[in-house]
PDB file of C-alpha atoms in Angstrom:
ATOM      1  CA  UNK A   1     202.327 101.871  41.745  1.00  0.00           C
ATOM      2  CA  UNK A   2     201.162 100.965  38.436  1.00  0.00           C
ATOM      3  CA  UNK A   3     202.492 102.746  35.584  1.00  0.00           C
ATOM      4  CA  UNK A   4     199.284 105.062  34.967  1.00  0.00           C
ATOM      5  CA  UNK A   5     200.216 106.776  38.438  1.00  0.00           C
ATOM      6  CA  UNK A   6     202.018 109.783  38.324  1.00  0.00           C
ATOM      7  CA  UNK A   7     205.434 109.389  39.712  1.00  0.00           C
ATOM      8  CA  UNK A   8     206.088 112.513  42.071  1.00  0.00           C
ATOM      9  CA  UNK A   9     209.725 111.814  42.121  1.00  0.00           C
ATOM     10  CA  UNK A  10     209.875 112.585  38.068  1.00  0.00           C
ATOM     11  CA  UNK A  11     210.740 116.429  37.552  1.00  0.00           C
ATOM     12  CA  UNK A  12     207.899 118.419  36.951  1.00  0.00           C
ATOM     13  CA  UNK A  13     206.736 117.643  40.045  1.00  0.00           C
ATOM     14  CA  UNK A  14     208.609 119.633  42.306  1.00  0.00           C
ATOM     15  CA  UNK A  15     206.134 123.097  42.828  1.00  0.00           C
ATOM     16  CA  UNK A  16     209.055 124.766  45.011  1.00  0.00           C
ATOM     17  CA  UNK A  17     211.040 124.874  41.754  1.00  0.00           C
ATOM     18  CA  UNK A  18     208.656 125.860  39.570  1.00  0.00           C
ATOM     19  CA  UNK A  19     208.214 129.575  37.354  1.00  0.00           C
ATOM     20  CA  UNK A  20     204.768 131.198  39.664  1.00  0.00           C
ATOM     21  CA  UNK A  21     202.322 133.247  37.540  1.00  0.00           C
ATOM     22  CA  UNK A  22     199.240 135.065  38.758  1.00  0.00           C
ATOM     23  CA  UNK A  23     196.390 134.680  37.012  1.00  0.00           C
ATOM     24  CA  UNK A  24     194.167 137.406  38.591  1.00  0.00           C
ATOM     25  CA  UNK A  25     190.379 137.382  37.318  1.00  0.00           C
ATOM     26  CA  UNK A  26     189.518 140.344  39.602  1.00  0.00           C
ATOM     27  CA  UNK A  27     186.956 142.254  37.636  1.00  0.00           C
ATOM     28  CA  UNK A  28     186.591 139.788  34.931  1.00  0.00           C
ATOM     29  CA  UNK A  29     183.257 139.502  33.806  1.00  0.00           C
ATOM     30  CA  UNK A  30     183.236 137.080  30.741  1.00  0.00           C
ATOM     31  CA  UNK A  31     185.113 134.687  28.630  1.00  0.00           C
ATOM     32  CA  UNK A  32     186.848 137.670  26.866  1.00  0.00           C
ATOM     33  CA  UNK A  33     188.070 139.252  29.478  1.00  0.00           C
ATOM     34  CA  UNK A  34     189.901 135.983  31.259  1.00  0.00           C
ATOM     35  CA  UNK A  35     191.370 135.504  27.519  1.00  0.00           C
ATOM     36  CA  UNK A  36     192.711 138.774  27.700  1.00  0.00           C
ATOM     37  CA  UNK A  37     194.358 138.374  31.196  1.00  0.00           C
ATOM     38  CA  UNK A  38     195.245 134.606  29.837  1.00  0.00           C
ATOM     39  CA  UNK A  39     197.256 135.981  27.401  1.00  0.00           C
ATOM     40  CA  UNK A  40     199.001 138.812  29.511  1.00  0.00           C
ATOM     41  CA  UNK A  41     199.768 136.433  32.386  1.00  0.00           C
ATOM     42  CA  UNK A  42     200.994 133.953  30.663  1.00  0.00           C
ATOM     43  CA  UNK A  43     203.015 135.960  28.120  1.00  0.00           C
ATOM     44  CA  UNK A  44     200.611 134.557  24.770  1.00  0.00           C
ATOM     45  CA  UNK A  45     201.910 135.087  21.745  1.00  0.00           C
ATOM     46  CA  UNK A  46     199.600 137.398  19.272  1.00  0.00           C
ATOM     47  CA  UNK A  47     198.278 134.174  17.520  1.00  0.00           C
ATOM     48  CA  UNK A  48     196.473 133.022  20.190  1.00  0.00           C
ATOM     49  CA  UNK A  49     193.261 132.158  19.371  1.00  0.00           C
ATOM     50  CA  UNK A  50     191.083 133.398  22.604  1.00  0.00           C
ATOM     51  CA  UNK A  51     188.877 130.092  22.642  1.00  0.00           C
ATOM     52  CA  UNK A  52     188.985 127.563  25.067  1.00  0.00           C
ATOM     53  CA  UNK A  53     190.744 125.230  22.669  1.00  0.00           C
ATOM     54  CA  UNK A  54     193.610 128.109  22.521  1.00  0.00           C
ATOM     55  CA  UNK A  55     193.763 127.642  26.376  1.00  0.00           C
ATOM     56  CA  UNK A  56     194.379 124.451  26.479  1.00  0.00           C
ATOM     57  CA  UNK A  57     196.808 124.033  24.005  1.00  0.00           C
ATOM     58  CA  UNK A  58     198.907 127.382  25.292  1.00  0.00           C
ATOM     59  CA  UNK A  59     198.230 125.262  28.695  1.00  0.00           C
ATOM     60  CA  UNK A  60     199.796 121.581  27.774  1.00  0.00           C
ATOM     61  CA  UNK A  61     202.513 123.338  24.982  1.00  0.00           C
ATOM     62  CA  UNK A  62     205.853 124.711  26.933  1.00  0.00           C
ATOM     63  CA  UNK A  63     207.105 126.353  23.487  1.00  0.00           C
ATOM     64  CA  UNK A  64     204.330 128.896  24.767  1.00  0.00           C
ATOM     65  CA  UNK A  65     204.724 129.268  28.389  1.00  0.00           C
ATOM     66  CA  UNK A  66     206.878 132.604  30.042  1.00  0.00           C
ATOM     67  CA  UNK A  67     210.594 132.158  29.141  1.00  0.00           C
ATOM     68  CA  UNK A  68     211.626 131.453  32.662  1.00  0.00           C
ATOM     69  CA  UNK A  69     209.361 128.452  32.854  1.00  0.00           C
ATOM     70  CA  UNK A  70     211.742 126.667  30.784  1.00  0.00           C
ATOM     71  CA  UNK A  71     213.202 123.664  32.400  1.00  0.00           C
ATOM     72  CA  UNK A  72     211.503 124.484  35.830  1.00  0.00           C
ATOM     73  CA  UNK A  73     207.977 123.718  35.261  1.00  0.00           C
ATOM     74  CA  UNK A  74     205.156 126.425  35.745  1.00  0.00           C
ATOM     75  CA  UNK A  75     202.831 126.930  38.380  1.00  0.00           C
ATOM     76  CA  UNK A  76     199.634 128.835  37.528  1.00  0.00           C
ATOM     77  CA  UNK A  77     198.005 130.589  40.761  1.00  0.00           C
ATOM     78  CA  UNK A  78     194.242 132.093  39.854  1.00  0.00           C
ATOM     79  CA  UNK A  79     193.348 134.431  42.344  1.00  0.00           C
ATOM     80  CA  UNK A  80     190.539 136.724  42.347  1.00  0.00           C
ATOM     81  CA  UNK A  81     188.275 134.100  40.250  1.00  0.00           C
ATOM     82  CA  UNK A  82     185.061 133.943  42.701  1.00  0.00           C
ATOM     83  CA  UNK A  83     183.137 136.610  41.243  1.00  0.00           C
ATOM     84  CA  UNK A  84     183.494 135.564  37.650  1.00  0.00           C
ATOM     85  CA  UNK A  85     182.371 131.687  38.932  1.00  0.00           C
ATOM     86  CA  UNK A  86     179.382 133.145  40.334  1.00  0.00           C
ATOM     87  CA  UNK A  87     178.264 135.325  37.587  1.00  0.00           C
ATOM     88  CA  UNK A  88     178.905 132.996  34.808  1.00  0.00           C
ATOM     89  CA  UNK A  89     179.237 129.447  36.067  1.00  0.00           C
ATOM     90  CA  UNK A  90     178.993 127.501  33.049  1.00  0.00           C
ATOM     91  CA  UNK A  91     181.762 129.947  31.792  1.00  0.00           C
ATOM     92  CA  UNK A  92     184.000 129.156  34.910  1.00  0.00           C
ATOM     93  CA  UNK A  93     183.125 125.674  34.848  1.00  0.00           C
ATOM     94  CA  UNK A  94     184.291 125.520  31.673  1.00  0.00           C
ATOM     95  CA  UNK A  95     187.632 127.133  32.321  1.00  0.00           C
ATOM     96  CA  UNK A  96     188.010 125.351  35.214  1.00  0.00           C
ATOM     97  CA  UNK A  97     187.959 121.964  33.123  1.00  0.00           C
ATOM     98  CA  UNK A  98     189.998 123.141  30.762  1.00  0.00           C
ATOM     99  CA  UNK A  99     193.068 123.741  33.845  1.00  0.00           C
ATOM    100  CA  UNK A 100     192.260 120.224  34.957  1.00  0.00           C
ATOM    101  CA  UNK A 101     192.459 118.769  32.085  1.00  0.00           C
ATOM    102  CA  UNK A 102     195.663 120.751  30.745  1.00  0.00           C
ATOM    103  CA  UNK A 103     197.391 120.276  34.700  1.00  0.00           C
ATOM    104  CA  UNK A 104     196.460 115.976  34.217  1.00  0.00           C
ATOM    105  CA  UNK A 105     197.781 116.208  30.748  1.00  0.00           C
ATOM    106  CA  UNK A 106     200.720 117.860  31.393  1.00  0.00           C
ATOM    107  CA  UNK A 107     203.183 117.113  34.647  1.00  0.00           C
ATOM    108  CA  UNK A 108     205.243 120.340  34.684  1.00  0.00           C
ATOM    109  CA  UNK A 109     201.675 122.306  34.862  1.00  0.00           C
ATOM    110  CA  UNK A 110     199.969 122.960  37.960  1.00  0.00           C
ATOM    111  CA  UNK A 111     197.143 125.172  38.153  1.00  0.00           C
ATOM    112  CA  UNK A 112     196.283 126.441  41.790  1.00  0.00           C
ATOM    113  CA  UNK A 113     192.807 128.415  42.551  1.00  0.00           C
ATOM    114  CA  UNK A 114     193.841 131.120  45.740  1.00  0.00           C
ATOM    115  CA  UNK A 115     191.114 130.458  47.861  1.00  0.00           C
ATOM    116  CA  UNK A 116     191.605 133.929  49.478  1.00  0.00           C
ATOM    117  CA  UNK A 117     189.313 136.765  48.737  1.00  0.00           C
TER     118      UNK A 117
END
């Protein structure tokens, strides 16, 4: 294992442990309205800036995440996201580059799309 490999021993990595939130996009339509559910899953605070950018610092900061979080580690389920990926795709790609990036940059972030309907 070189150094550049995540270690899956380190904590962080543990997703048993870790604080679950649902992001559900049901009935999400456009950027705005993921922001908004963003911000009420994940417990923003008011300053958040509702632009990708926002995401993915709110994403890779822990200051920001839900109080029980904390040491644990968080674990971001999106369920309910199909319909928005269809209807805007470069929207949803977007987003869904943003969670990549924020889950690699981050090791106590993992960000899970529910594959269910």
């Amino acid at each position: 294992m070189t150094h550049d490999e995540p270690r899956h021993d380190e904590p962080g990595h543990d997703l048993p442990g870790r604080h679950v939130v649902t992001l559900d996009l049901d009935g999400v339509a456009d950027k705005a309205g993921l922001m908004e559910r963003c911000v009420r899953a994940l417990e923003l605070p008011e300053w958040f800036g509702r632009n990708w950018d926002a995401l993915a610092d709110s994403l890779t900061d822990p200051s920001v995440w839900p109080a029980a979080a904390g040491e644990r580690g968080l674990l971001v389920v999106v369920t309910g996201w199909r319909t928005y990926a269809r209807v805007r795709p470069d929207e949803w790609e977007t987003a869904e580059d943003v969670f990549a990036q924020a889950a690699d940059r981050t090791p106590a972030l993992t960000v899970a799309l529910a594959l269910g309907a």
